[in-house]
Coordinates of C-alpha atoms in Angstrom, one line a residue:
M1309 CA -110.9 -49.4 218.3
R1310 CA -110.0 -45.8 219.2
P1311 CA -110.1 -43.3 216.3
Q1312 CA -106.4 -42.4 216.9
D1313 CA -105.5 -46.0 216.4
I1314 CA -106.9 -45.7 212.9
L1315 CA -105.6 -42.3 211.8
M1316 CA -103.1 -40.2 213.5
P1317 CA -101.0 -37.1 212.7
V1318 CA -97.3 -37.7 212.1
P1319 CA -94.6 -35.5 210.5
A1320 CA -95.5 -36.8 207.0
G1321 CA -99.2 -36.1 207.5
L1322 CA -102.2 -38.2 208.4
C1323 CA -101.1 -41.8 208.8
C1324 CA -103.3 -44.9 208.8
K1325 CA -101.2 -47.7 210.2
P1326 CA -103.9 -50.4 209.9
G1327 CA -104.2 -49.6 206.2
G1328 CA -100.6 -48.9 205.5
F1329 CA -101.0 -45.4 203.9
H1330 CA -101.0 -41.7 204.4
I1331 CA -103.6 -39.1 203.4
D1332 CA -102.2 -36.1 201.5
P1333 CA -98.6 -36.6 202.9
V1334 CA -96.2 -33.7 202.8
R1335 CA -93.2 -36.1 202.5
P1336 CA -92.6 -39.0 200.1
V1337 CA -94.3 -42.2 201.5
E1338 CA -94.8 -45.7 200.3
R1339 CA -98.5 -45.3 199.7
A1340 CA -100.4 -42.0 199.5
L1341 CA -104.2 -41.3 199.2
I1342 CA -104.7 -37.9 197.7
T1343 CA -107.8 -35.8 198.2
H1344 CA -107.2 -33.3 195.3
G1345 CA -104.7 -31.8 193.0
H1346 CA -103.6 -28.6 194.8
S1347 CA -99.9 -28.7 195.4
D1348 CA -100.1 -28.5 199.2
H1349 CA -102.1 -31.8 199.2
A1350 CA -100.8 -33.5 196.0
R1351 CA -97.0 -33.9 196.0
A1352 CA -94.7 -35.9 193.8
G1353 CA -92.4 -38.7 194.8
H1354 CA -94.6 -41.2 196.5
G1355 CA -94.3 -44.9 195.9
A1356 CA -97.9 -45.5 195.1
V1357 CA -100.8 -43.0 194.7
L1358 CA -104.5 -43.7 195.0
A1359 CA -106.8 -40.8 193.8
T1360 CA -109.6 -40.0 191.5
Q1361 CA -108.7 -40.0 187.8
E1362 CA -108.9 -36.2 187.6
T1363 CA -106.6 -35.8 190.5
L1364 CA -104.1 -38.2 189.0
D1365 CA -104.3 -36.4 185.6
M1366 CA -103.7 -33.0 187.3
M1367 CA -100.6 -34.4 189.1
R1368 CA -99.3 -35.6 185.7
L1369 CA -99.9 -32.2 184.2
R1370 CA -98.0 -30.5 187.0
Y1371 CA -95.2 -33.0 187.8
G1372 CA -94.8 -35.2 184.7
E1373 CA -95.6 -38.8 184.0
N1374 CA -93.2 -40.1 186.6
F1375 CA -94.7 -38.2 189.6
A1376 CA -95.2 -41.6 191.5
G1377 CA -94.0 -45.2 191.3
T1378 CA -97.5 -46.5 190.5
T1379 CA -101.0 -45.0 190.4
Q1380 CA -104.5 -46.3 190.8
A1381 CA -107.6 -44.4 189.9
V1382 CA -110.7 -44.7 192.2
A1383 CA -114.2 -43.8 191.4
Y1384 CA -116.5 -42.0 193.9
G1385 CA -118.2 -44.5 196.1
E1386 CA -115.9 -47.4 195.1
E1387 CA -114.9 -49.5 198.1
I1388 CA -111.2 -50.5 198.4
R1389 CA -109.8 -52.7 201.0
L1390 CA -106.3 -51.7 202.3
G1391 CA -104.9 -53.8 205.1
D1392 CA -107.4 -53.8 207.9
V1393 CA -109.5 -50.8 206.7
T1394 CA -111.9 -50.0 203.9
V1395 CA -111.6 -46.7 202.1
T1396 CA -114.1 -44.9 199.8
F1397 CA -113.8 -41.5 198.1
H1398 CA -116.7 -39.0 198.0
P1399 CA -117.1 -35.7 196.2
A1400 CA -115.7 -32.7 198.2
G1401 CA -117.0 -29.9 195.9
H1402 CA -113.7 -28.2 196.0
V1403 CA -112.2 -28.6 192.5
L1404 CA -112.6 -31.1 189.7
G1405 CA -111.9 -34.6 191.0
S1406 CA -111.6 -33.5 194.7
A1407 CA -112.6 -36.0 197.3
Q1408 CA -113.2 -36.7 200.9
I1409 CA -111.7 -39.9 202.0
S1410 CA -113.7 -42.2 204.3
V1411 CA -111.7 -44.7 206.3
T1412 CA -113.7 -47.5 208.1
C1413 CA -112.2 -49.9 210.5
K1414 CA -114.6 -52.4 212.2
D1415 CA -117.4 -50.2 213.5
T1416 CA -115.6 -46.8 213.3
R1417 CA -115.7 -44.4 210.3
I1418 CA -113.4 -41.4 210.0
V1419 CA -113.9 -39.0 207.1
A1420 CA -110.9 -36.8 206.1
S1421 CA -112.5 -34.0 204.1
G1422 CA -109.4 -32.4 202.6
D1423 CA -110.5 -29.0 201.3
Y1424 CA -114.3 -28.7 200.6
K1425 CA -117.1 -26.4 200.0
D1426 CA -120.9 -26.8 200.2
A1427 CA -121.6 -24.0 197.7
R1428 CA -122.6 -24.7 194.1
D1429 CA -119.8 -25.1 191.5
P1430 CA -120.6 -25.8 187.9
T1431 CA -117.2 -27.3 187.3
C1432 CA -117.1 -30.2 189.8
A1433 CA -119.3 -32.7 191.5
P1434 CA -121.2 -31.3 194.5
F1435 CA -120.1 -32.0 198.1
E1436 CA -121.5 -35.2 199.4
L1437 CA -122.4 -35.5 203.1
V1438 CA -120.9 -38.6 204.6
P1439 CA -122.2 -39.6 208.1
C1440 CA -119.3 -40.6 210.3
D1441 CA -118.0 -40.9 213.8
V1442 CA -115.0 -38.6 213.4
F1443 CA -115.0 -35.7 210.9
I1444 CA -111.7 -34.1 209.9
T1445 CA -112.4 -30.6 208.7
E1446 CA -110.3 -27.9 207.2
A1447 CA -110.6 -24.4 208.8
T1448 CA -109.3 -22.1 206.1
F1449 CA -112.2 -19.6 206.6
G1450 CA -113.0 -20.8 210.2
L1451 CA -114.0 -17.4 211.6
P1452 CA -117.5 -15.9 211.7
V1453 CA -116.4 -12.9 209.6
F1454 CA -116.0 -15.2 206.6
R1455 CA -119.4 -15.5 204.9
H1456 CA -118.8 -15.7 201.1
G1457 CA -122.2 -14.9 199.7
D1458 CA -123.4 -15.8 196.2
A1459 CA -120.5 -16.1 193.7
A1460 CA -122.9 -15.3 190.8
D1461 CA -123.4 -11.8 192.3
E1462 CA -119.6 -11.3 192.3
V1463 CA -119.4 -12.2 188.7
K1464 CA -122.2 -9.6 188.0
K1465 CA -119.9 -7.0 189.5
L1466 CA -117.2 -8.0 187.1
L1467 CA -119.5 -7.8 184.1
A1468 CA -120.8 -4.4 185.2
S1469 CA -117.2 -3.1 185.4
V1470 CA -116.5 -4.5 181.9
K1471 CA -119.5 -2.7 180.6
L1472 CA -118.6 0.5 182.4
F1473 CA -115.0 0.6 181.2
P1474 CA -115.0 -0.7 177.6
E1475 CA -111.6 1.0 176.9
R1476 CA -109.9 -0.9 179.7
A1477 CA -108.8 -4.6 180.0
H1478 CA -109.9 -6.6 183.0
L1479 CA -107.4 -8.9 184.6
V1480 CA -108.8 -11.4 187.0
G1481 CA -106.4 -13.0 189.4
A1482 CA -107.5 -16.5 190.1
Y1483 CA -105.8 -19.8 191.2
S1484 CA -105.0 -21.8 188.2
L1485 CA -106.6 -25.1 189.4
G1486 CA -110.3 -24.7 190.2
K1487 CA -110.9 -21.0 190.7
A1488 CA -110.1 -19.9 187.2
Q1489 CA -112.3 -22.5 185.6
R1490 CA -115.2 -21.7 188.0
V1491 CA -115.0 -18.0 187.3
I1492 CA -115.1 -18.7 183.5
A1493 CA -118.1 -21.1 184.0
L1494 CA -119.9 -18.5 186.0
L1495 CA -119.3 -15.8 183.4
R1496 CA -120.8 -18.1 180.8
E1497 CA -123.8 -18.8 183.0
A1498 CA -124.3 -15.0 183.3
G1499 CA -124.5 -14.8 179.5
Y1500 CA -121.0 -13.5 178.7
D1501 CA -120.2 -15.2 175.4
A1502 CA -117.1 -13.2 174.2
P1503 CA -113.7 -15.0 174.1
I1504 CA -112.0 -15.1 177.4
Y1505 CA -108.2 -14.8 177.5
L1506 CA -105.8 -16.9 179.5
H1507 CA -102.3 -16.3 180.9
G1508 CA -100.0 -19.1 179.8
A1509 CA -99.9 -20.7 183.3
M1510 CA -103.7 -21.2 183.0
E1511 CA -103.8 -23.0 179.8
K1512 CA -103.0 -26.7 180.5
I1513 CA -105.4 -27.2 183.4
T1514 CA -108.2 -25.1 181.8
Y1515 CA -108.0 -27.0 178.6
Y1516 CA -108.0 -30.2 180.7
Y1517 CA -111.3 -29.1 182.2
Q1518 CA -112.7 -28.8 178.7
E1519 CA -111.5 -32.2 177.8
R1520 CA -113.4 -33.6 180.8
G1521 CA -116.6 -32.1 179.5
I1522 CA -116.8 -28.8 181.5
P1523 CA -118.2 -26.2 179.1
L1524 CA -116.1 -23.0 179.2
G1525 CA -116.8 -21.4 175.8
E1526 CA -114.2 -19.9 173.6
L1527 CA -110.8 -19.5 175.2
R1528 CA -107.8 -17.8 173.8
P1529 CA -104.2 -17.3 174.9
A1530 CA -103.4 -13.8 175.9
R1531 CA -99.9 -14.0 174.5
G1532 CA -99.4 -12.6 171.0
M1533 CA -102.4 -10.2 171.3
K1534 CA -101.9 -6.5 170.4
K1535 CA -102.5 -4.1 173.3
A1536 CA -105.4 -2.4 171.6
E1537 CA -107.1 -5.7 170.9
L1538 CA -107.4 -6.4 174.6
A1539 CA -109.5 -3.4 175.4
G1540 CA -112.9 -4.5 176.8
T1541 CA -111.8 -8.1 177.3
I1542 CA -111.4 -10.4 180.3
T1543 CA -108.2 -12.2 181.0
L1544 CA -107.7 -14.8 183.8
A1545 CA -104.2 -14.9 185.3
P1546 CA -102.4 -16.3 188.4
P1547 CA -102.7 -13.8 191.3
S1548 CA -99.0 -13.0 191.3
A1549 CA -99.1 -12.1 187.5
T1550 CA -101.6 -9.3 188.0
S1551 CA -98.9 -7.2 189.7
D1552 CA -96.2 -8.3 187.3
V1553 CA -94.6 -6.4 184.3
W1554 CA -96.7 -8.9 182.3
T1555 CA -99.7 -6.5 182.8
R1556 CA -98.0 -3.9 180.6
R1557 CA -99.4 -5.5 177.5
F1558 CA -103.0 -4.6 178.6
P1559 CA -104.6 -1.2 178.1
D1560 CA -105.2 0.5 181.5
P1561 CA -106.0 -2.8 183.2
V1562 CA -108.6 -3.1 186.0
T1563 CA -107.1 -5.6 188.5
A1564 CA -109.5 -8.0 190.1
F1565 CA -108.9 -11.0 192.3
A1566 CA -111.3 -13.8 193.0
S1567 CA -110.8 -15.2 196.5
G1568 CA -112.5 -15.7 199.8
W1569 CA -109.8 -13.5 201.3
M1570 CA -111.3 -10.5 199.4
R1571 CA -113.9 -10.4 202.3
V1572 CA -111.0 -8.6 204.1
R1573 CA -110.8 -5.3 202.4
A1574 CA -107.4 -4.6 203.8
R1575 CA -106.1 -7.5 201.9
A1576 CA -107.5 -6.1 198.7
R1577 CA -106.0 -2.7 199.4
Q1578 CA -102.6 -4.1 200.3
G1579 CA -102.6 -6.1 197.0
G1580 CA -103.6 -3.1 194.9
I1581 CA -106.8 -4.9 193.9
E1582 CA -109.2 -2.5 192.3
L1583 CA -112.1 -5.0 192.0
P1584 CA -112.2 -7.6 194.8
L1585 CA -114.5 -10.6 194.1
V1586 CA -115.4 -12.7 197.1
I1587 CA -115.4 -16.1 195.4
S1588 CA -113.9 -19.1 197.3
D1589 CA -113.6 -22.8 196.8
H1590 CA -113.5 -23.4 200.5
A1591 CA -116.5 -23.5 202.9
D1592 CA -117.2 -20.3 204.8
W1593 CA -118.1 -20.2 208.5
D1594 CA -121.7 -21.1 207.9
G1595 CA -120.7 -23.9 205.6
L1596 CA -118.1 -25.4 208.0
T1597 CA -120.4 -25.3 211.0
A1598 CA -123.4 -26.7 209.1
T1599 CA -121.4 -29.5 207.6
I1600 CA -119.9 -30.5 210.9
A1601 CA -123.3 -30.7 212.5
A1602 CA -124.8 -32.6 209.6
T1603 CA -122.2 -35.4 209.6
G1604 CA -123.4 -36.5 213.0
A1605 CA -119.9 -37.0 214.1
G1606 CA -119.3 -36.8 217.8
E1607 CA -115.6 -36.0 217.4
I1608 CA -114.1 -33.3 215.2
W1609 CA -110.5 -33.0 214.2
V1610 CA -109.6 -29.6 212.8
T1611 CA -106.7 -28.8 210.5
H1612 CA -105.1 -26.1 208.4
G1613 CA -106.6 -22.7 209.0
Q1614 CA -108.4 -21.0 211.9
E1615 CA -108.3 -24.2 214.0
D1616 CA -108.8 -22.6 217.5
A1617 CA -112.0 -20.8 216.6
L1618 CA -113.6 -23.8 215.0
V1619 CA -112.5 -26.1 217.9
H1620 CA -114.1 -23.6 220.3
W1621 CA -117.3 -23.6 218.4
C1622 CA -117.4 -27.4 218.3
K1623 CA -116.9 -27.6 222.1
S1624 CA -119.6 -25.1 222.7
K1625 CA -121.9 -27.5 220.9
G1626 CA -120.9 -30.4 223.1
L1627 CA -118.6 -32.1 220.5
A1628 CA -115.2 -33.5 221.3
A1629 CA -112.8 -31.4 219.2
R1630 CA -109.1 -30.9 218.8
P1631 CA -106.7 -29.3 216.4
L1632 CA -104.4 -31.6 214.5
D1633 CA -101.6 -29.1 214.2
L1634 CA -100.5 -30.6 210.8
V1635 CA -97.7 -28.8 209.1
G1636 CA -97.4 -28.2 205.4
Y1637 CA -100.9 -27.4 204.4
G1638 CA -101.8 -23.9 203.6
D1639 CA -104.4 -21.7 202.1
E1640 CA -105.0 -21.0 198.4
D1641 CA -102.1 -18.5 198.3
E1642 CA -99.6 -21.1 199.3
S1643 CA -100.8 -23.8 197.0
E1644 CA -101.0 -21.4 194.1
A1645 CA -97.5 -20.0 194.6
A1646 CA -96.0 -23.4 194.6
A1647 CA -98.0 -24.5 191.6
V1648 CA -97.2 -21.4 189.5
T1649 CA -93.5 -21.7 190.2
G1650 CA -93.6 -24.9 188.2
E1651 CA -95.8 -23.4 185.5
A1652 CA -93.8 -20.4 184.4
E1653 CA -95.0 -18.6 181.3
P1654 CA -93.9 -19.9 177.9
T1655 CA -91.1 -18.1 176.1
G1656 CA -92.2 -14.6 175.0
E1657 CA -94.9 -14.3 177.6
G1658 CA -93.0 -11.9 179.8
Q1659 CA -91.5 -12.5 183.2
P1660 CA -92.1 -15.8 184.9
V1661 CA -94.6 -15.6 187.7
G1662 CA -94.6 -17.1 191.1
E1663 CA -91.6 -15.3 192.6
T1664 CA -93.9 -13.2 194.7
K1665 CA -96.4 -14.4 197.2
K1666 CA -99.6 -12.5 197.9
P1667 CA -100.3 -11.5 201.5

């Protein structure tokens, strides 16, 4: 059977006709398989949703109990028969509960990776390499300029700044699902044991991580704190909040942003970021190309991101490759903006966030 007879791009997303489902559909469908909880991949309104327990829980936190007609939790490695195909979920290393979805039909295996990274992350299961015939890869950072480096070194920069400016507050812009919790965990690993403060939009998901056994130390809500009490502290907030009137409650704040996009200094300058931290939950160029080669796949389908550059690299290595040109999937900025819009600050926390979108 040809790979395109198993999975094919349609307006709703990746469709598996032999299995009767879509992967990460952008429109309501009868049955959806979801790779992870970011809002550009996990949307409400499907008839049935199959995902890891953590992804289902995050969808409930964001969309409410009735986000889908029915739900089914799947464990990593568990085989499920759907129509004429067998599917298994494997860790993607992106955020808690994130998964690659393997679809096997007869003797052909296609792996849809969703978003993934091969770098270490103390808050989620590590990326698992799944040999396959066709590998569907993201390309968010699919240019050679994007090499992320060690996230622990970026956290050391943050701690050095906190030590250098004890009279100032440090506001770290970070996406509320995955990045914020990873930054907190890295701060703890670096020995920072003081309370870490949270913007209201961070609280539900961060506390959920703790419920799932991810150690994050003492966390406190930023709301209600007196300005002077926040000197010398670290607060995690959605990226859009760090340029909002909400920041007026902090003494002379140092604005930081944890993102792979901070490799591009112009982005930091345009966003008024004083302390850029190159920390990403996506594979960088080396991670993408190494993973593609390691899967052993002879055919590569590339989606959302720098598709053309990665397709060119694949072809230069003798691989069959093509862009999928799927619409509706974006980078971290887009997923965060959408998520934050539904997670406005509680009453008294200042202006709602999410109205503005970072470049």
